[in-house]
Short mmCIF file of C-alpha atoms in Angstrom, two decimals:
data_model
loop_
_atom_site.label_atom_id
_atom_site.label_comp_id
_atom_site.label_asym_id
_atom_site.label_seq_id
_atom_site.Cartn_x
_atom_site.Cartn_y
_atom_site.Cartn_z
CA MET C 1492 0.09 0.10 -0.04
CA GLU C 1493 3.20 2.45 0.23
CA LYS C 1494 2.50 3.95 -3.61
CA TYR C 1495 -1.05 5.00 -2.64
CA LYS C 1496 -1.30 7.37 -0.32
CA LYS C 1497 -5.36 6.59 0.37
CA ARG C 1498 -6.58 3.36 1.83
CA PHE C 1499 -9.65 2.71 -0.37
CA SER C 1500 -13.07 1.63 0.28
CA LEU C 1501 -14.27 -1.24 -1.22
CA ILE C 1502 -17.65 -3.54 -0.87
CA LEU C 1503 -17.64 -7.20 -1.97
CA ALA C 1504 -20.13 -9.22 -3.63
CA ASP C 1505 -20.41 -12.68 -4.49
CA ASP C 1506 -22.74 -15.91 -4.23
CA HIS C 1507 -20.04 -17.70 -2.07
CA PRO C 1508 -20.00 -17.60 1.75
CA LEU C 1509 -16.81 -18.80 2.38
CA TYR C 1510 -15.19 -17.29 -0.61
CA LEU C 1511 -16.66 -13.64 0.61
CA GLU C 1512 -15.09 -14.54 4.46
CA GLY C 1513 -11.72 -15.10 2.51
CA LEU C 1514 -11.75 -12.14 0.95
CA VAL C 1515 -12.84 -9.79 3.67
CA SER C 1516 -10.31 -12.09 6.04
CA VAL C 1517 -7.24 -11.09 3.38
CA LEU C 1518 -8.01 -8.04 2.00
CA HIS C 1519 -9.29 -5.66 5.98
CA GLY C 1520 -6.30 -4.30 6.55
CA GLU C 1521 -5.49 -3.28 2.94
CA PHE C 1522 -8.92 -1.75 2.24
CA MET C 1523 -11.63 -0.30 4.02
CA ILE C 1524 -14.75 -3.19 3.22
CA THR C 1525 -17.94 -0.74 3.86
CA GLY C 1526 -20.11 -4.18 3.06
CA ILE C 1527 -20.38 -7.74 1.60
CA ALA C 1528 -23.17 -8.39 -0.35
CA ALA C 1529 -24.90 -12.32 -1.26
CA ASP C 1530 -26.58 -10.94 -4.04
CA ASP C 1531 -27.71 -8.01 -6.53
CA LYS C 1532 -30.29 -6.75 -3.93
CA GLU C 1533 -28.12 -6.81 -1.02
CA LEU C 1534 -25.71 -5.19 -3.29
CA PHE C 1535 -27.80 -2.26 -4.08
CA THR C 1536 -29.07 -1.94 -0.49
CA LEU C 1537 -25.36 -1.36 0.31
CA LEU C 1538 -24.65 0.69 -2.60
CA LYS C 1539 -27.44 3.28 -1.81
CA SER C 1540 -25.89 3.63 1.97
CA SER C 1541 -21.89 3.50 1.05
CA GLN C 1542 -20.44 4.27 -1.99
CA PRO C 1543 -17.29 2.81 -1.88
CA ASP C 1544 -14.52 3.59 -4.40
CA VAL C 1545 -14.58 -0.03 -5.78
CA THR C 1546 -16.68 -2.89 -5.69
CA LEU C 1547 -15.61 -6.55 -6.69
CA ILE C 1548 -18.47 -8.28 -7.53
CA GLY C 1549 -18.53 -12.27 -8.54
CA LEU C 1550 -19.42 -13.05 -12.48
CA LYS C 1551 -22.70 -14.79 -11.72
CA THR C 1552 -24.55 -14.10 -8.18
CA PRO C 1553 -27.98 -14.99 -7.72
CA GLY C 1554 -30.68 -12.38 -9.83
CA SER C 1555 -27.61 -11.83 -12.28
CA ASN C 1556 -25.26 -12.27 -15.04
CA GLY C 1557 -23.08 -9.46 -13.86
CA ILE C 1558 -23.48 -7.50 -16.97
CA ASN C 1559 -27.09 -5.95 -15.85
CA ALA C 1560 -25.08 -5.21 -12.30
CA VAL C 1561 -22.09 -3.60 -13.93
CA ARG C 1562 -24.46 -1.22 -16.26
CA GLU C 1563 -27.06 -0.22 -13.24
CA ILE C 1564 -23.87 0.56 -10.99
CA SER C 1565 -22.26 2.15 -13.64
CA LEU C 1566 -25.85 4.30 -14.66
CA LEU C 1567 -26.32 5.01 -10.58
CA TYR C 1568 -23.04 5.65 -9.74
CA PRO C 1569 -20.20 6.59 -12.17
CA GLU C 1570 -17.77 7.56 -9.82
CA ILE C 1571 -17.95 3.51 -8.55
CA LYS C 1572 -15.08 1.48 -10.08
CA ILE C 1573 -16.10 -1.72 -11.15
CA ILE C 1574 -13.86 -5.26 -10.87
CA LEU C 1575 -15.47 -8.64 -11.99
CA PHE C 1576 -14.43 -11.83 -10.87
CA SER C 1577 -14.73 -15.35 -12.67
CA LEU C 1578 -13.73 -18.44 -12.39
CA ALA C 1579 -13.13 -18.55 -16.86
CA TYR C 1580 -11.96 -15.74 -18.64
CA ASP C 1581 -13.80 -14.89 -22.07
CA LYS C 1582 -12.26 -11.93 -24.33
CA ALA C 1583 -15.40 -11.66 -25.86
CA LEU C 1584 -17.45 -11.03 -23.03
CA GLU C 1585 -14.65 -8.64 -21.87
CA GLU C 1586 -15.76 -6.32 -24.75
CA GLU C 1587 -19.24 -6.36 -23.28
CA LEU C 1588 -18.54 -5.81 -19.80
CA LYS C 1589 -15.89 -2.55 -20.88
CA LEU C 1590 -18.65 -1.22 -22.70
CA ALA C 1591 -21.29 -1.68 -19.53
CA GLY C 1592 -18.47 -0.06 -17.44
CA ILE C 1593 -16.56 -2.15 -15.60
CA LYS C 1594 -12.29 -1.33 -14.69
CA GLY C 1595 -11.27 -4.52 -14.16
CA TYR C 1596 -11.88 -8.24 -14.91
CA LEU C 1597 -10.08 -11.11 -12.95
CA LEU C 1598 -9.51 -14.32 -12.58
CA ARG C 1599 -10.58 -16.05 -8.76
CA ASP C 1600 -6.98 -18.00 -8.46
CA VAL C 1601 -5.61 -14.72 -8.48
CA ASN C 1602 -2.91 -14.79 -4.84
CA VAL C 1603 -3.64 -12.21 -2.65
CA ASN C 1604 -1.10 -9.61 -2.89
CA THR C 1605 -1.91 -9.65 -6.80
CA LEU C 1606 -5.75 -8.58 -5.92
CA ALA C 1607 -4.52 -6.48 -3.59
CA ASP C 1608 -2.80 -4.47 -6.23
CA LYS C 1609 -4.85 -4.84 -8.84
CA ILE C 1610 -7.62 -3.23 -6.76
CA ASN C 1611 -5.74 -0.28 -5.89
CA ARG C 1612 -4.61 0.15 -8.99
CA VAL C 1613 -8.42 0.16 -10.28
CA ALA C 1614 -9.26 2.77 -7.59
CA ALA C 1615 -6.48 5.01 -8.68
CA GLY C 1616 -7.88 5.17 -12.19
CA GLU C 1617 -6.07 2.29 -14.06
CA MET C 1618 -8.15 -0.31 -16.40
CA VAL C 1619 -7.13 -4.17 -15.01
CA PHE C 1620 -7.71 -7.15 -17.25
CA ASP C 1621 -6.27 -10.83 -16.65
CA TYR C 1622 -6.75 -11.75 -19.74
CA ASP C 1623 -2.96 -10.99 -20.47
CA ALA C 1624 -2.06 -14.08 -18.17
CA CYS C 1625 -4.03 -16.23 -20.73
CA GLN C 1626 -2.15 -18.05 -22.92
CA ASP C 1627 -4.62 -19.52 -25.30
CA GLN C 1628 -6.55 -16.66 -26.78
CA GLU C 1629 -9.03 -18.43 -29.09
CA MET C 1630 -11.13 -19.54 -26.41
CA PRO C 1631 -12.31 -19.13 -22.85
CA ARG C 1632 -9.71 -19.93 -20.54
CA TYR C 1633 -9.96 -21.25 -17.24
CA ARG C 1634 -6.83 -21.10 -14.74
CA THR C 1635 -5.75 -23.69 -11.93
CA SER C 1636 -3.12 -22.84 -9.42
CA ALA C 1637 0.07 -24.88 -9.18
#
């Protein structure tokens, strides 16, 4: 965090409670986590009361395919930077997500230090996408940790 003078605020949204708890556990020292949501309804309730610097959203949560949530957040809260994370990386979907307003698209198996760095970079105004890390650019990629 040395290179970022501000401690950015963050809302996390995903439908897997264990994954959310893990994210909170590893990110709470680096970011001000202002809320966690299990679905879009909870996410939008949180966004009404706490508009974070960044929202980290699982691509598919109950009641959403991710893209609709991105579009709505971008429309209602254009200052909030949105990062989607997923098990698979789809280059065609990335283009649609960029048009919807996303600032980052990451694979779920990113390591903790890299994740924190990428969130900080998005909060500071960069766009961050994991596609460059994938070797096969012809089809969606699935990565597994070694």
